Tab-separated table of C-alpha atoms in Angstrom:
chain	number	residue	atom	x	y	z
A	170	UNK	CA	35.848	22.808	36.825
A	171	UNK	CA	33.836	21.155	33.504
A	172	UNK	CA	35.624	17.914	32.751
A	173	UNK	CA	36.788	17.446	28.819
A	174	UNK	CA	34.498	16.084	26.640
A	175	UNK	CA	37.065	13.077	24.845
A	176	UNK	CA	36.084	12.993	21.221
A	177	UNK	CA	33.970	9.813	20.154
A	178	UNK	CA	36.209	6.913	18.123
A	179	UNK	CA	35.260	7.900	14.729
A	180	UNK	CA	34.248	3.701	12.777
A	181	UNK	CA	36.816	2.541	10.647
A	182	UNK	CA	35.386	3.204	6.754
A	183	UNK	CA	35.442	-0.350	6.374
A	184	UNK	CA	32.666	-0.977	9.057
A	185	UNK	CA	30.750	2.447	7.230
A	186	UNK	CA	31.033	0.623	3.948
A	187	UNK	CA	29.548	-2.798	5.087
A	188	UNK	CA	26.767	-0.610	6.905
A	189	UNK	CA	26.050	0.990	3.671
A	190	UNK	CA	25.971	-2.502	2.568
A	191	UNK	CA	23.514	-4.402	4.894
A	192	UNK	CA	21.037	-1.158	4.361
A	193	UNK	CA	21.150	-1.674	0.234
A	194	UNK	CA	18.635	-4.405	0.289
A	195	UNK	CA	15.805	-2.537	2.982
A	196	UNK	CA	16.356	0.258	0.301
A	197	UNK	CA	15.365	-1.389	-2.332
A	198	UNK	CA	12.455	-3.016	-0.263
A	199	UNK	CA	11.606	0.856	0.112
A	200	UNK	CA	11.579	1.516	-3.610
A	201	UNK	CA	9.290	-1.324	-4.271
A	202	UNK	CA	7.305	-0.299	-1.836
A	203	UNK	CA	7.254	2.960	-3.275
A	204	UNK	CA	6.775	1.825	-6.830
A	205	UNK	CA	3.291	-0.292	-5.341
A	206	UNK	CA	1.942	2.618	-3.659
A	207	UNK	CA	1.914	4.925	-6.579
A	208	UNK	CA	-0.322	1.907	-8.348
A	209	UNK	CA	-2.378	1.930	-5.377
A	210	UNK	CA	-2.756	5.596	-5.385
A	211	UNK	CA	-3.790	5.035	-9.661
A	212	UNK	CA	-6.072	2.926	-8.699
A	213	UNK	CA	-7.993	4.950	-5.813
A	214	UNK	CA	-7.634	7.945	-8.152
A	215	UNK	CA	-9.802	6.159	-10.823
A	216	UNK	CA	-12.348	4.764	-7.980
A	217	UNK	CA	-12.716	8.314	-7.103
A	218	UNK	CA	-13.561	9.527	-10.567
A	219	UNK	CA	-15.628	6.542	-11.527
A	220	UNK	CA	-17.728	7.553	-8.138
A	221	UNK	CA	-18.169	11.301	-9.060
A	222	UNK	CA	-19.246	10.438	-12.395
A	223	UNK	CA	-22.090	7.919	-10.536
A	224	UNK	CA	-22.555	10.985	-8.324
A	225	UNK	CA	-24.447	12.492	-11.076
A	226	UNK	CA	-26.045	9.965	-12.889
A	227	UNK	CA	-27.596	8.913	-9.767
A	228	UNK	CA	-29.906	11.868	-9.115
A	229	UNK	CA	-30.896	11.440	-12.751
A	230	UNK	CA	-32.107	8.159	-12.490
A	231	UNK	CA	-35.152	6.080	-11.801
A	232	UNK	CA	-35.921	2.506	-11.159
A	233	UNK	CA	-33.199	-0.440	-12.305
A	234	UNK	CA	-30.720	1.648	-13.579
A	235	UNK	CA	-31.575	3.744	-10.155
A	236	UNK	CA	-30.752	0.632	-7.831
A	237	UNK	CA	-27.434	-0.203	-10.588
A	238	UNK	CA	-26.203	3.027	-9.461
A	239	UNK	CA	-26.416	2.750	-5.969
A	240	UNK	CA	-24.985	-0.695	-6.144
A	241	UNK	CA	-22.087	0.339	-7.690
A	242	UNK	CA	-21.551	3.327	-5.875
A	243	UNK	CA	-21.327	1.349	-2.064
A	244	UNK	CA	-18.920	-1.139	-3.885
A	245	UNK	CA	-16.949	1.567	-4.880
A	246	UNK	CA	-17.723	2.635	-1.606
A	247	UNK	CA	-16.289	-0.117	-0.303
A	248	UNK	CA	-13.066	0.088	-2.349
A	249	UNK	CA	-11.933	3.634	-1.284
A	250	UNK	CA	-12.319	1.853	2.081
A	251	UNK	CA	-10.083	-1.080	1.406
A	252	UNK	CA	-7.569	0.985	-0.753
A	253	UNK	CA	-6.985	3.207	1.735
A	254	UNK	CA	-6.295	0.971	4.424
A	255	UNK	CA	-3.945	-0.705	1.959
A	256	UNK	CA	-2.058	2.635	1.426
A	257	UNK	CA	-1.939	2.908	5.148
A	258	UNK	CA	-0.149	-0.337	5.640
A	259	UNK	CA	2.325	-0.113	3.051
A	260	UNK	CA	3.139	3.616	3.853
A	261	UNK	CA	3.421	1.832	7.515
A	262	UNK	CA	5.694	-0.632	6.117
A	263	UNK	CA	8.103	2.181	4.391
A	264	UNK	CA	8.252	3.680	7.525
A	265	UNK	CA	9.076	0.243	9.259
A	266	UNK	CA	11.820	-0.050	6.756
A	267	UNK	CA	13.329	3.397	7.196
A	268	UNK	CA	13.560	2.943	10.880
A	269	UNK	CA	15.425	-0.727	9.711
A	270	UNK	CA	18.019	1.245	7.948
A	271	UNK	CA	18.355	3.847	10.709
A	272	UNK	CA	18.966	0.995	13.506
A	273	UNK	CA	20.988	-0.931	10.705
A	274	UNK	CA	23.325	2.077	11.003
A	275	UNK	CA	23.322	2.591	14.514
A	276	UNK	CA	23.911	-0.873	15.710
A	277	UNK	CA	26.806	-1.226	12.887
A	278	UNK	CA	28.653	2.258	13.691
A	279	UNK	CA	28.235	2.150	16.953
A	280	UNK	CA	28.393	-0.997	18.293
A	281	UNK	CA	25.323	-1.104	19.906
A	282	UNK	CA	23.168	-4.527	20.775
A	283	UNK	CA	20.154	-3.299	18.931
A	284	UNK	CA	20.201	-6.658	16.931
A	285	UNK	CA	16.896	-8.028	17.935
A	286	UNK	CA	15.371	-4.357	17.125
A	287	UNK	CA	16.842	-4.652	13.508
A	288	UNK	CA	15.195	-8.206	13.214
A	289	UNK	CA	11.850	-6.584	15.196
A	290	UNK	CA	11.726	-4.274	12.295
A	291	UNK	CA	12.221	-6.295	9.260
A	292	UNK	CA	9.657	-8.838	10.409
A	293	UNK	CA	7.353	-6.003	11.149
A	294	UNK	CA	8.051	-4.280	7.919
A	295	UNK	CA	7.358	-7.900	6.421
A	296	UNK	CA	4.054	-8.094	8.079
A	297	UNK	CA	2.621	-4.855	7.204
A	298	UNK	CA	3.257	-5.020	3.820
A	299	UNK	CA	2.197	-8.315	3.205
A	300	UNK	CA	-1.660	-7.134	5.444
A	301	UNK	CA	-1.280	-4.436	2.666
A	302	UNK	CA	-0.603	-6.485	-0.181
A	303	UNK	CA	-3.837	-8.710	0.477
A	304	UNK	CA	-5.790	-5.807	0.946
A	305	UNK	CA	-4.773	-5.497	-2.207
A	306	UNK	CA	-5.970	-8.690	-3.535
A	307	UNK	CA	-9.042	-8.018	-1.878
A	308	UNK	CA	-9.817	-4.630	-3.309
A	309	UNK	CA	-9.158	-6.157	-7.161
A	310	UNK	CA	-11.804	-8.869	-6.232
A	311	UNK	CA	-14.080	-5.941	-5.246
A	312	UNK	CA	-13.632	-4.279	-8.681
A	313	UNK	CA	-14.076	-7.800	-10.915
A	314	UNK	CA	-17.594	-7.540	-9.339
A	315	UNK	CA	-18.201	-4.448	-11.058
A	316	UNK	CA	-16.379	-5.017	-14.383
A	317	UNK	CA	-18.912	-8.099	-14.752
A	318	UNK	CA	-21.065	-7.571	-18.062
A	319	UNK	CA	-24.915	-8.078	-17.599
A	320	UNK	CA	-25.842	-10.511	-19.401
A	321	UNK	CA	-28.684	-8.451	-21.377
A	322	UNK	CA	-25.798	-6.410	-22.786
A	323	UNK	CA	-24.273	-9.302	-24.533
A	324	UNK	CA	-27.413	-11.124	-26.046
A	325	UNK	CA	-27.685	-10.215	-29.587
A	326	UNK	CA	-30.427	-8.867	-31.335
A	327	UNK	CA	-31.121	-11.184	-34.356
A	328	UNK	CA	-31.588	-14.359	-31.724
C-alpha cells in the first residue's frame, strides 16, 4: 500500500519577503555586471572592425607602413585575446551571482544550512569579476599603445 505523500509546510510570506530582500543587492550586482559587459562587447566590436579594415590595407602595403600594419594588427591581436577572456570572466561572474540568488532562496525558504555555499558564491562571484575587471585595465593599456601619435605626424611643416 503507497504511503501519503504529507504536503510540504508552505514559508510564512514574511520569510519569502526577506528572501526577496537579501537577493535585491546580488541583482543589482547582476545588472552592473550586465551593463559592463555590453561595454566590453563595444569595445571588442570596434577591435574587430579596426582589424578588418588593417586586413586590407595590409596586402596593399610595402615597407614601414607594411611593418605599422602588422604591428598593429598582433596588438589588436592581442586585444581580442584579452577582451575575450574578460567577457568570459564576467559572464562567469553573472553566472556565480545567479547561482547566489538561487541558494539565497533555497537556504531562506527552506531552511537549509547552505550558508557557507551562499558566502562560497559571493566571494567567488567577487573574484571573477574583479580577474575580469583587470583584464580590463589591461586591455585599455593595450589600446593607449596604439592611439599613440608618431611623432612625424605632429611636426609641422614651416619648422
Amino acid at each position: 500500500m503507497p504511503v501519503p505523500m504529507l504536503p510540504l509546510p508552505l514559508p510564512a510570506v514574511s520569510n519569502i519577503a526577506q528572501t526577496i530582500q537579501l537577493a535585491i543587492a546580488p541583482v543589482f550586482l547582476l545588472a552592473g555586471i550586465g551593463a559592463f559587459l555590453n561595454v566590453m562587447v563595444g569595445r571588442l566590436t570596434r577591435v574587430v572592425d579596426r582589424a578588418r579594415a588593417l586586413e586590407e590595407l595590409h596586402a596593399a602595403s610595402t615597407g614601414a607602413e607594411h611593418d605599422r600594419h602588422v604591428w598593429e594588427l598582433r596588438l589588436l591581436n592581442r586585444r581580442m585575446s584579452v577582451i575575450s577572456s574578460s567577457i568570459t570572466l564576467c559572464v562567469t561572474s553573472a553566472v556565480a551571482v545567479c547561482c547566489l540568488v538561487g541558494l539565497l532562496f533555497i537556504t531562506q525558504l527552506a531552511n537549509l544550512p547552505y550558508r557557507q555555499a551562499v558566502a562560497i558564491a559571493f566571494v567567488l562571484a567577487m573574484l571573477l569579476l574583479i580577474a575580469g575587471l583587470v583584464l580590463f585595465l589591461y586591455e585599455i593599456r593595450l589600446a593607449r599603445r596604439a592611439i599613440r601619435i608618431r611623432s612625424e605626424l605632429l611636426e609641422h611643416p614651416g619648422r
